[in-house]
PDB file of C-alpha atoms in Angstrom:
ATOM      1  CA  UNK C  18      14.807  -4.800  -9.509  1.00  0.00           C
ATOM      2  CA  UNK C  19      11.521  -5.200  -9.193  1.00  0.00           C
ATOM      3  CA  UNK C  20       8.409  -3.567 -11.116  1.00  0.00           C
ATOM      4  CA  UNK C  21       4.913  -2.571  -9.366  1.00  0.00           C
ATOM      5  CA  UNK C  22       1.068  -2.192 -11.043  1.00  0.00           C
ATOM      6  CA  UNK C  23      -1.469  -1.025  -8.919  1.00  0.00           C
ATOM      7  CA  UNK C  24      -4.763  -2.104  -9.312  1.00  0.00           C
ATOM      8  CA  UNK C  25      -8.530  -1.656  -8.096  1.00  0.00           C
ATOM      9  CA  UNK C  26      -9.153   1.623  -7.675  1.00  0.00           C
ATOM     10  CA  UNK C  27     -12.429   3.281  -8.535  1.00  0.00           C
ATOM     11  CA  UNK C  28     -15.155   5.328  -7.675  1.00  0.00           C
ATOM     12  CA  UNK C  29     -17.285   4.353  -4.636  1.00  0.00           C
ATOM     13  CA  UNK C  30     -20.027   6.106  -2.441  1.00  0.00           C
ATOM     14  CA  UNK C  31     -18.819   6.761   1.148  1.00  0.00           C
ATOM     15  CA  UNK C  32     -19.348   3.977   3.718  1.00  0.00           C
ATOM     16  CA  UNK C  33     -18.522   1.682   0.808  1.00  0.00           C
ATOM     17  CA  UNK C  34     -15.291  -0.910   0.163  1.00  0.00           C
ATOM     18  CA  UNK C  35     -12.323  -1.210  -2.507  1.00  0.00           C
ATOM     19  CA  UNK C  36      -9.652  -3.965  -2.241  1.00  0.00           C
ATOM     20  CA  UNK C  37      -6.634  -2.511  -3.885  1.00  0.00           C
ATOM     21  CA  UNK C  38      -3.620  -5.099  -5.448  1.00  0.00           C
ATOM     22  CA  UNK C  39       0.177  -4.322  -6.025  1.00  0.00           C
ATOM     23  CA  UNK C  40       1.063  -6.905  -8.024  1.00  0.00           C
ATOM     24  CA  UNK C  41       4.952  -7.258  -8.198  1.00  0.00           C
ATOM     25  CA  UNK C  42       7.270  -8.597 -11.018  1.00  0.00           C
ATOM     26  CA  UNK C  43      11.036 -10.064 -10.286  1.00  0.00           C
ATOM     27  CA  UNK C  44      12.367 -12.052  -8.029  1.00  0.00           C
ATOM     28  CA  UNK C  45      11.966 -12.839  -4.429  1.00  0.00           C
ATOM     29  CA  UNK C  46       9.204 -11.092  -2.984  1.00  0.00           C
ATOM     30  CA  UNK C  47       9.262 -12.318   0.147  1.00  0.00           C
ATOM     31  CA  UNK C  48      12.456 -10.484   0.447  1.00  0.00           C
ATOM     32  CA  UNK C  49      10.597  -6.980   0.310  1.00  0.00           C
ATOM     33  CA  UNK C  50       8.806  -4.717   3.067  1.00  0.00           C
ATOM     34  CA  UNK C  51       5.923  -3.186   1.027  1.00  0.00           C
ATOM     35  CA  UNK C  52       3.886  -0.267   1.815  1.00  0.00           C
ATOM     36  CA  UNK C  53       1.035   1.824   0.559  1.00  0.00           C
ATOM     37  CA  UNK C  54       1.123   5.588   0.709  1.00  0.00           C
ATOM     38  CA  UNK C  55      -1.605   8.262  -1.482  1.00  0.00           C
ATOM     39  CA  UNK C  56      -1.387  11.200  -2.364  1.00  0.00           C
ATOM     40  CA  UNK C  57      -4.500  13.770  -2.393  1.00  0.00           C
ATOM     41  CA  UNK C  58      -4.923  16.993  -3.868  1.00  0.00           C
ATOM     42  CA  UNK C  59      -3.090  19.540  -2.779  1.00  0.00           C
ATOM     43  CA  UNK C  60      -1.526  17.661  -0.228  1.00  0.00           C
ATOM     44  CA  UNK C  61       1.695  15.602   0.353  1.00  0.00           C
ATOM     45  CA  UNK C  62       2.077  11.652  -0.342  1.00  0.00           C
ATOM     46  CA  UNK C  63       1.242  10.109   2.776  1.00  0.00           C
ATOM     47  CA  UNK C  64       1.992   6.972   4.593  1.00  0.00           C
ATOM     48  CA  UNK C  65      -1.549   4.731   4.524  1.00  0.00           C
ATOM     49  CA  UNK C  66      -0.027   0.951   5.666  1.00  0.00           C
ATOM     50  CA  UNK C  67       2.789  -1.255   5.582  1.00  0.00           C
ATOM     51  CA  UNK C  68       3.838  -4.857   5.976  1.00  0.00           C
ATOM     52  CA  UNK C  69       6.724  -6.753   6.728  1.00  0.00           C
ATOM     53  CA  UNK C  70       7.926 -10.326   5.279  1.00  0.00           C
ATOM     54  CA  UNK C  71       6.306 -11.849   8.277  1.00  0.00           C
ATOM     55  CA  UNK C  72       2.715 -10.383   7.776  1.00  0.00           C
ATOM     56  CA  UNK C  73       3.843  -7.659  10.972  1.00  0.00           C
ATOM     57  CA  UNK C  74       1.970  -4.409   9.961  1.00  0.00           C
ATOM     58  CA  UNK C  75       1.228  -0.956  10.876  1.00  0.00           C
ATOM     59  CA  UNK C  76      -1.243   2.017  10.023  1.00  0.00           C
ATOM     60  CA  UNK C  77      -1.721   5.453   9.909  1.00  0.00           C
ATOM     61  CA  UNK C  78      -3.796   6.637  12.771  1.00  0.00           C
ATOM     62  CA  UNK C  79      -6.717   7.912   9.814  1.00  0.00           C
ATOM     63  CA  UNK C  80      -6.876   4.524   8.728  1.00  0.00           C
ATOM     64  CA  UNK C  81      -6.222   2.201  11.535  1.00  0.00           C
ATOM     65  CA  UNK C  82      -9.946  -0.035  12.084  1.00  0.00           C
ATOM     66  CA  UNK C  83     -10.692   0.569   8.877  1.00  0.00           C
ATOM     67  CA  UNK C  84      -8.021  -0.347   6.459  1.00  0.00           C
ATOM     68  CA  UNK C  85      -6.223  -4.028   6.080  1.00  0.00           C
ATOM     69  CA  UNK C  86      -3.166  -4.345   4.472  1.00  0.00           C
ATOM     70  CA  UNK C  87      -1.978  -8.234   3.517  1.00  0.00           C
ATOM     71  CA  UNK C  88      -0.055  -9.939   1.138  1.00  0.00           C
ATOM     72  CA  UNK C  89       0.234 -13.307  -0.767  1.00  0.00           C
ATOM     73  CA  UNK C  90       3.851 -13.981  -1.220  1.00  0.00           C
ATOM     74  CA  UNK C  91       2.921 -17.456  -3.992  1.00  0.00           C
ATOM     75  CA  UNK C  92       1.450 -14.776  -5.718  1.00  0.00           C
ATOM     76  CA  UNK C  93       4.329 -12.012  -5.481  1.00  0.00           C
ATOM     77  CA  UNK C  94       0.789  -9.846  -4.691  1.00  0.00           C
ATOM     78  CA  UNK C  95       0.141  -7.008  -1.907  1.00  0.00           C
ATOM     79  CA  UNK C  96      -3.384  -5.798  -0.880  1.00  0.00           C
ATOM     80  CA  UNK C  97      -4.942  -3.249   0.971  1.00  0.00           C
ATOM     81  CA  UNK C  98      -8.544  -4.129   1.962  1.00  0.00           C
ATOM     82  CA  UNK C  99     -10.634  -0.490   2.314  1.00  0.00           C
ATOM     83  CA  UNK C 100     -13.730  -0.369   4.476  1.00  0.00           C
ATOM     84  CA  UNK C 101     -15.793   2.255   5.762  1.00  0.00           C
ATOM     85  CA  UNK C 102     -14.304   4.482   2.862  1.00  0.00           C
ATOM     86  CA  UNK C 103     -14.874   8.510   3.297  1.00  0.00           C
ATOM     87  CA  UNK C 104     -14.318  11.717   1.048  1.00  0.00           C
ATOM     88  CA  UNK C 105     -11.470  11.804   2.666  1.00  0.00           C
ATOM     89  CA  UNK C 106      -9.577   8.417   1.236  1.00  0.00           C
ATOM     90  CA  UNK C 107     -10.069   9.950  -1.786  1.00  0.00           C
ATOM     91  CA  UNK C 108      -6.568  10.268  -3.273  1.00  0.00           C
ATOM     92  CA  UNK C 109      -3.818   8.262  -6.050  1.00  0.00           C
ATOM     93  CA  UNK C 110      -2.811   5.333  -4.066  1.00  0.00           C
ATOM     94  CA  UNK C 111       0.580   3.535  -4.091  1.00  0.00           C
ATOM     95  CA  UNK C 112       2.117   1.294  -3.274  1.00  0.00           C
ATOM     96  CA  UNK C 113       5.808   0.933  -2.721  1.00  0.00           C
ATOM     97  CA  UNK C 114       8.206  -1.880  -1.973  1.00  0.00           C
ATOM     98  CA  UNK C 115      11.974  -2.119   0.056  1.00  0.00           C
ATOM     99  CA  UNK C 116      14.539  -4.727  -0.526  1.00  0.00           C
ATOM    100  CA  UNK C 117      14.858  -6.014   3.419  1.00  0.00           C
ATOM    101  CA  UNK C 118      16.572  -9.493   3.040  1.00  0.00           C
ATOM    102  CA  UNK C 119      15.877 -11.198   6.305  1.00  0.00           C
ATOM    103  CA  UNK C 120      14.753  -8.437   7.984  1.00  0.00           C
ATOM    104  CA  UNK C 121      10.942  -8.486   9.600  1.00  0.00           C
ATOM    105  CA  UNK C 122      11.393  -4.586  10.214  1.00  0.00           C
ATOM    106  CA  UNK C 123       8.049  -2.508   8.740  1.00  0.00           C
ATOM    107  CA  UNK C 124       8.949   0.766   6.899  1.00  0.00           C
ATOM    108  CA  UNK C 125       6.519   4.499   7.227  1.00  0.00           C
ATOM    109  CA  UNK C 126       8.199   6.764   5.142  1.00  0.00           C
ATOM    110  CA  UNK C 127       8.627   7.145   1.689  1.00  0.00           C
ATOM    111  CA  UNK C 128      12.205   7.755   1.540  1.00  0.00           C
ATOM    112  CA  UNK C 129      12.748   4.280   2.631  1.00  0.00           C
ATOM    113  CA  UNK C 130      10.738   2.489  -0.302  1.00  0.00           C
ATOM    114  CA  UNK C 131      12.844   1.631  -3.202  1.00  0.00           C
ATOM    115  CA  UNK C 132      10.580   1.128  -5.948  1.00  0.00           C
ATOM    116  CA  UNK C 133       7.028   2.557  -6.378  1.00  0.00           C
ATOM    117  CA  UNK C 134       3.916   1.623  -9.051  1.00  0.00           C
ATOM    118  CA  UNK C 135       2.259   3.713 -10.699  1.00  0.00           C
ATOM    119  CA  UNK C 136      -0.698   4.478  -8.698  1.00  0.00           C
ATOM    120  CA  UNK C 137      -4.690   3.904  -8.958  1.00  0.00           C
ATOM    121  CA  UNK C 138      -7.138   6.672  -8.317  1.00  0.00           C
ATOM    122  CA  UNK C 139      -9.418   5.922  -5.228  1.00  0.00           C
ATOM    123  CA  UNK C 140     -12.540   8.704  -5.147  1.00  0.00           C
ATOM    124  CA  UNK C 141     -15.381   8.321  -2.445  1.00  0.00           C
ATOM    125  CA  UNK C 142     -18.500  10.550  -3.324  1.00  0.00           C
ATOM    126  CA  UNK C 143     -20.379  11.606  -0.052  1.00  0.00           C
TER     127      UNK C 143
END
């Protein structure tokens, strides 16, 4: 079991920057895939980054350049580094985590994900 709080959302003008955090509870970290997905209005959740127990990682294509997803296993802690934010990031972001073992495979889609935080409201003003 493990237990998720998003953090670091905000308000920001376009062009601007947010790091977000997923701070994790329980044990072995290191031992989870974890992903970030958001969900906009009107719209379905969709997949925004992931990354594996090694650091391997992939993007959505409406991200990819812009976005950095990382993680810090000492500190059982995910990020997502946002650059270059538009109107268009503007969505509840969360971020979602897979019990993997040993595996170094990355996971897209949300029915994969296990456990899931709360979210944190991201809005870019133009």
């Amino acid at each position: 079991q493990v237990q998720l709080v998003e953090s670091g959302g905000g308000l920001v003008q376009a062009g601007g920057s947010l790091r977000l955090s997923c701070a994790a509870s329980g044990r072995a970290f290191n031992n989870y895939a974890m992903g970030w997905f958001r969900l906009a209005p009107g719209k379905e959740r969709d997949f925004v980054a992931a990354i594996a127990r090694n650091g391997g990682n992939t993007y959505a294509a409406s991200v990819k350049g812009r976005f950095t997803i990382s993680r810090d296993n000492a500190k059982s802690t995910v990020y997502l580094q946002m650059n270059s934010l538009k109107p268009e990031d503007t969505a509840v972001y969360y971020c979602a985590a897979k019990a993997v073992g040993y595996s170094d495979i990355v996971y897209s889609t949300e029915d994969k994900y296990d456990y899931w935080g709360q979210g944190t409201q991201v809005t870019v003003s133009s």
